[in-house]
Short mmCIF file of C-alpha atoms in Angstrom, two decimals:
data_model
loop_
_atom_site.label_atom_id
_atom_site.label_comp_id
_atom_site.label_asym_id
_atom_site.label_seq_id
_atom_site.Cartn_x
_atom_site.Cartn_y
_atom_site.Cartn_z
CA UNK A 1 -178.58 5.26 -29.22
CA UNK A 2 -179.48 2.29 -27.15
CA UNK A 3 -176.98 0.35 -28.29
CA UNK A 4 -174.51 3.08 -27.34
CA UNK A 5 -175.60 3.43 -23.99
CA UNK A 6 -175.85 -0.17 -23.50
CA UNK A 7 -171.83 -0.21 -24.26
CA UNK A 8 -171.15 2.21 -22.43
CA UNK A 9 -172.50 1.11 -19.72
CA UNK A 10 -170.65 -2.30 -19.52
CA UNK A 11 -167.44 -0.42 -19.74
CA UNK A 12 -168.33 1.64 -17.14
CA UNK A 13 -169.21 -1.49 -15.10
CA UNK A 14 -166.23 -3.04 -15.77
CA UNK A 15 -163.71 0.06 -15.10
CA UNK A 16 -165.53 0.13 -11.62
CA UNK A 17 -164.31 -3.75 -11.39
CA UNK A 18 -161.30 -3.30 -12.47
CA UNK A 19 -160.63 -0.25 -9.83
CA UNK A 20 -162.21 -2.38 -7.01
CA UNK A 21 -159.18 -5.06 -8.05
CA UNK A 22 -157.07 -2.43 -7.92
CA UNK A 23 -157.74 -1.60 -4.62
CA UNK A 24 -157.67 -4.55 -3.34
CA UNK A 25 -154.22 -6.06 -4.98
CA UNK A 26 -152.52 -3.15 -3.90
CA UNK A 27 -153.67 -2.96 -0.15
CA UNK A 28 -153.01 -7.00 -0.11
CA UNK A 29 -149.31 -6.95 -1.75
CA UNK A 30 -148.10 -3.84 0.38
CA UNK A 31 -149.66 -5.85 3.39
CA UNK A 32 -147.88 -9.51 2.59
CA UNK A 33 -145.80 -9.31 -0.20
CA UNK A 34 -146.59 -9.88 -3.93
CA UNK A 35 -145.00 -13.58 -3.56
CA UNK A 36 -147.87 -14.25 -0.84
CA UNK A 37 -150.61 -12.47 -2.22
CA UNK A 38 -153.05 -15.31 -4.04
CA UNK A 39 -155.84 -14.30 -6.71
CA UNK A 40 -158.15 -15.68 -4.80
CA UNK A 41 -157.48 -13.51 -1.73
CA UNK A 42 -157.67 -10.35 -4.21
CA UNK A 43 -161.24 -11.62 -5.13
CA UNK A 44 -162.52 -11.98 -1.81
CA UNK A 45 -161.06 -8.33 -1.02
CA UNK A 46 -162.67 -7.08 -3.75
CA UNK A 47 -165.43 -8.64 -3.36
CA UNK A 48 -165.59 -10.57 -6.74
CA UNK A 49 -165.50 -14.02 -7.77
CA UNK A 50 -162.20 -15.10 -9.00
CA UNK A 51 -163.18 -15.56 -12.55
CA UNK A 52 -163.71 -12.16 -12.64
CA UNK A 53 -160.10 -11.45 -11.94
CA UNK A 54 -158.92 -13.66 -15.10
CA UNK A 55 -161.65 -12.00 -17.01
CA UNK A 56 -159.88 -8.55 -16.41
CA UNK A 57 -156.51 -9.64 -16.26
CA UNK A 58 -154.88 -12.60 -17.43
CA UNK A 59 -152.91 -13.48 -14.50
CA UNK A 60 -151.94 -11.75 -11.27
CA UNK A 61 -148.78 -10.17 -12.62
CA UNK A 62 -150.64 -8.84 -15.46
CA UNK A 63 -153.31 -7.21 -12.99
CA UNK A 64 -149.82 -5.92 -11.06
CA UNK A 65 -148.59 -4.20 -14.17
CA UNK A 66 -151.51 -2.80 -15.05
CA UNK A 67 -151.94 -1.79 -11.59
CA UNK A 68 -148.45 0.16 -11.91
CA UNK A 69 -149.94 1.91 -15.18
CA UNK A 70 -153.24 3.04 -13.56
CA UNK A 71 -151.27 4.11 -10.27
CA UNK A 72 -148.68 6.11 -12.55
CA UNK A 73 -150.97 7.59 -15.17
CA UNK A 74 -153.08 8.94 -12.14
CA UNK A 75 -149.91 10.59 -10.72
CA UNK A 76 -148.68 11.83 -13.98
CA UNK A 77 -152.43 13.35 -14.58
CA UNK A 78 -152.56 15.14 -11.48
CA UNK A 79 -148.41 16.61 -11.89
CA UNK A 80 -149.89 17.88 -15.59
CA UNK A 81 -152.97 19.75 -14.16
CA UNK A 82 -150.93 21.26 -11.50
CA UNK A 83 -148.71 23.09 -14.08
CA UNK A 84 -151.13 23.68 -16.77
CA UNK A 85 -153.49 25.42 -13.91
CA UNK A 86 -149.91 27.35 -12.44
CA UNK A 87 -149.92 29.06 -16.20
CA UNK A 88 -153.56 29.76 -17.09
CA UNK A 89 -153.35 31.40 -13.35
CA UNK A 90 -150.03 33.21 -15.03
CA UNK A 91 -147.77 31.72 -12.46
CA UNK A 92 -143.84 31.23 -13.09
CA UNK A 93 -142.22 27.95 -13.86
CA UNK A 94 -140.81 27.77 -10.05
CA UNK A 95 -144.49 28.09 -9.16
CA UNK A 96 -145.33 25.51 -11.46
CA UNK A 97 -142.78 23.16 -9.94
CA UNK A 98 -144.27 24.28 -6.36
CA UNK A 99 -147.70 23.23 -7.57
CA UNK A 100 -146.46 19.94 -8.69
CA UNK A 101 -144.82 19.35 -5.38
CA UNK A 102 -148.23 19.84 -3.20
CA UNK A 103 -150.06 17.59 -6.07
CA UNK A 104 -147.72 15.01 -5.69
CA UNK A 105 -148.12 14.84 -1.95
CA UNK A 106 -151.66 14.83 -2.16
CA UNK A 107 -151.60 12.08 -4.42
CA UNK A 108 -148.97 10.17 -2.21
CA UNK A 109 -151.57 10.93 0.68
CA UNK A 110 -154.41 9.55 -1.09
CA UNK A 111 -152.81 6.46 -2.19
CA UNK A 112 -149.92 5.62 0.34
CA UNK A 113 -149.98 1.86 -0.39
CA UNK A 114 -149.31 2.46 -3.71
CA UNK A 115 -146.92 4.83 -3.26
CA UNK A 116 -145.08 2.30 -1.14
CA UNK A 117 -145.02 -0.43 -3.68
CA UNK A 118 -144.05 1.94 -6.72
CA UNK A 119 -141.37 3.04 -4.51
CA UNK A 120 -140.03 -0.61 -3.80
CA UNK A 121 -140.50 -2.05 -7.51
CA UNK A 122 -138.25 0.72 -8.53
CA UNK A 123 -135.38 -0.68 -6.68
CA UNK A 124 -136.15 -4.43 -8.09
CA UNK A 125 -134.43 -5.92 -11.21
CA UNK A 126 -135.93 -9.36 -11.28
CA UNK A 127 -139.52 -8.55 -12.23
CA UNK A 128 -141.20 -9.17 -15.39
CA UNK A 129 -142.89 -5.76 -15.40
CA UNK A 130 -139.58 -3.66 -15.34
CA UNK A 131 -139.34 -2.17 -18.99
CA UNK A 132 -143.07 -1.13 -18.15
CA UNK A 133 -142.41 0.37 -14.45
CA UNK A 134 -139.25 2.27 -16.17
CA UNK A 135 -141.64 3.37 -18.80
CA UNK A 136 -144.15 4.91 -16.17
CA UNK A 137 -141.77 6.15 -14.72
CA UNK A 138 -140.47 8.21 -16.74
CA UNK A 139 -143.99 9.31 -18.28
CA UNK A 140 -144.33 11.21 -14.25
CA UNK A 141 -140.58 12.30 -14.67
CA UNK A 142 -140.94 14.19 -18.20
CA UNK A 143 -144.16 16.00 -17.08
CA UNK A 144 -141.42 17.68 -15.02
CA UNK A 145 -138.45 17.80 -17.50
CA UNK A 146 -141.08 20.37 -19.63
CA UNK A 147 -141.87 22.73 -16.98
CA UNK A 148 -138.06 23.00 -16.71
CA UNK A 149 -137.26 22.95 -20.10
CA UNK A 150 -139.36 25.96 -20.18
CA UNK A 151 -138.34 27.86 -17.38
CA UNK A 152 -134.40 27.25 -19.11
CA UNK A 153 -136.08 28.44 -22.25
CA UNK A 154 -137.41 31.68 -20.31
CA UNK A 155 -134.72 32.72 -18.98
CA UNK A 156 -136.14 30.91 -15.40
CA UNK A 157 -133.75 28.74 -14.87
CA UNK A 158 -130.31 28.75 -15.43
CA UNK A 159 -129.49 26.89 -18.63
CA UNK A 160 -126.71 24.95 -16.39
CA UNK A 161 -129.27 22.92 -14.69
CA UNK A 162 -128.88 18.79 -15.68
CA UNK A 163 -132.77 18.69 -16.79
CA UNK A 164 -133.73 14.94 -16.41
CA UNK A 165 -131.36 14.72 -13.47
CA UNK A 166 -133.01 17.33 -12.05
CA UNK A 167 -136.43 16.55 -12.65
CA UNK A 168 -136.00 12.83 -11.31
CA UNK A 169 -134.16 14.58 -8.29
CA UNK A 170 -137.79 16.48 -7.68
CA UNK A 171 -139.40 13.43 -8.52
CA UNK A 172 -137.35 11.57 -6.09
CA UNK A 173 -137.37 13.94 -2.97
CA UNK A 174 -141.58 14.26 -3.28
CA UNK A 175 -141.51 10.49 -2.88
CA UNK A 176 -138.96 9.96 -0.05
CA UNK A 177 -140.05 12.90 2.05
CA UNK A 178 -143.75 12.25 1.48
CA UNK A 179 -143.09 8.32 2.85
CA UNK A 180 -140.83 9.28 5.45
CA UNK A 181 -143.35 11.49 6.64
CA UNK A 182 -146.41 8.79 6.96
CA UNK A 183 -143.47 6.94 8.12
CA UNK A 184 -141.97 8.17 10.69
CA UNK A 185 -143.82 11.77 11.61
CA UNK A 186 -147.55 11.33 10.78
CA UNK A 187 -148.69 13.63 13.01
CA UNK A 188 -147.07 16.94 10.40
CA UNK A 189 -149.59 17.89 7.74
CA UNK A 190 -149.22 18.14 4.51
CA UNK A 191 -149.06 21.61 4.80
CA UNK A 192 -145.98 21.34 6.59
CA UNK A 193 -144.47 18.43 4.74
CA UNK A 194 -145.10 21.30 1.31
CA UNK A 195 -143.41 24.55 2.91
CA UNK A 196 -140.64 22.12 3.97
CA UNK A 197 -140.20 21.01 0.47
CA UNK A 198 -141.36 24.22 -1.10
CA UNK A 199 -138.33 25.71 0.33
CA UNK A 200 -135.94 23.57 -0.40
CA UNK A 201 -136.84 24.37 -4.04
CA UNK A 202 -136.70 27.86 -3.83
CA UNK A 203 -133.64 28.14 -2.27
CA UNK A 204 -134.83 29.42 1.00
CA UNK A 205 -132.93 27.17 3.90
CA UNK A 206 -129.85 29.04 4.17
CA UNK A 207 -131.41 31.90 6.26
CA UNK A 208 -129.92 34.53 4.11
CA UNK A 209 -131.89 37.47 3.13
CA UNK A 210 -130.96 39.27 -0.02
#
């Protein structure tokens, strides 16, 4: 039992160094660049010696890639428990994908130098962490492709709709709207920036009633 706890502990220790790296690459490369950021400035921003970086990550564009993994999974986590909590409250698929929406905001407001990055590796060809950043990607993107896969399945949605085109389109507009709002109108809140978006998907801009 001692032994166990022992173990654990360390790996608890080390997850909380390995977020604290996190951290600190991400705010440094959105800041300067990846190019410009240095290992040892990551250690003194996390407050670590730089040995400690190799000993987590072999080199910085190892610690970037799993940086991209952590950042994704955590958005792909929170998109999941916004749809599986949308049905155990027996909510519709187009509540589902409302719910998703307003998680992925709040994600993109919690972690908006991330979100910055993520959004400017996508456009990038040249890196050695593409095939992972495409597989991360679309991890987020099929989380989305289910809940309308469903609602086509229901009856929902029409059974017309281009599924992963779709889903990366809802994908897509979350991101750009979210950064063009801590952009270039920070003062909204994300209350606003969701009943924007939430009508948008419901199909309530025209101004007709029916």
């Amino acid at each position: 039992m001692e032994s166990s706890s022992a173990t654990a502990g360390v790996s608890t220790r080390r997850e909380a160094t390995r977020q604290k790296l996190y951290e600190a690459a991400v705010t440094l490369i959105a800041e300067q660049g990846f190019s410009a950021t240095t290992v040892d400035e990551i250690a003194e921003r996390a407050g670590v010696a730089k040995g400690t970086v190799y000993y987590n990550f072999a080199s910085k564009s190892v610690l970037f890639e799993e940086l991209l993994r952590h950042g994704v999974g955590l958005l792909t986590a929170s998109l999941r428990e916004a749809a599986e909590a949308t049905a155990r409250a027996g909510g519709g698929k187009v509540d589902a994908l409302d719910a998703m929406i307003r998680a992925g905001l709040v994600f993109i407001d919690r972690y908006p130098a991330f979100t910055q990055l993520y959004v400017a590796e996508l456009w990038r060809t040249n890196r050695a962490w593409q095939s992972t950043l495409m597989v991360v990607r679309q991890q987020a993107v099929a989380v989305v492709e289910d809940v309308l896969r469903e609602g086509v399945a229901n009856g929902e949605f029409s059974d017309e709709i281009d599924v992963p085109l779709t889903a990366s389109a809802l994908v897509g507009m979350v991101l750009v709207a979210a950064l063009d709002w801590q952009s270039f109108q920070p003062e909204r809140s994300l209350d606003d920036v969701h009943a924007a978006l939430s009508r948008l998907l419901q199909g309530r801009v025209s101004g007709r009633r029916d």
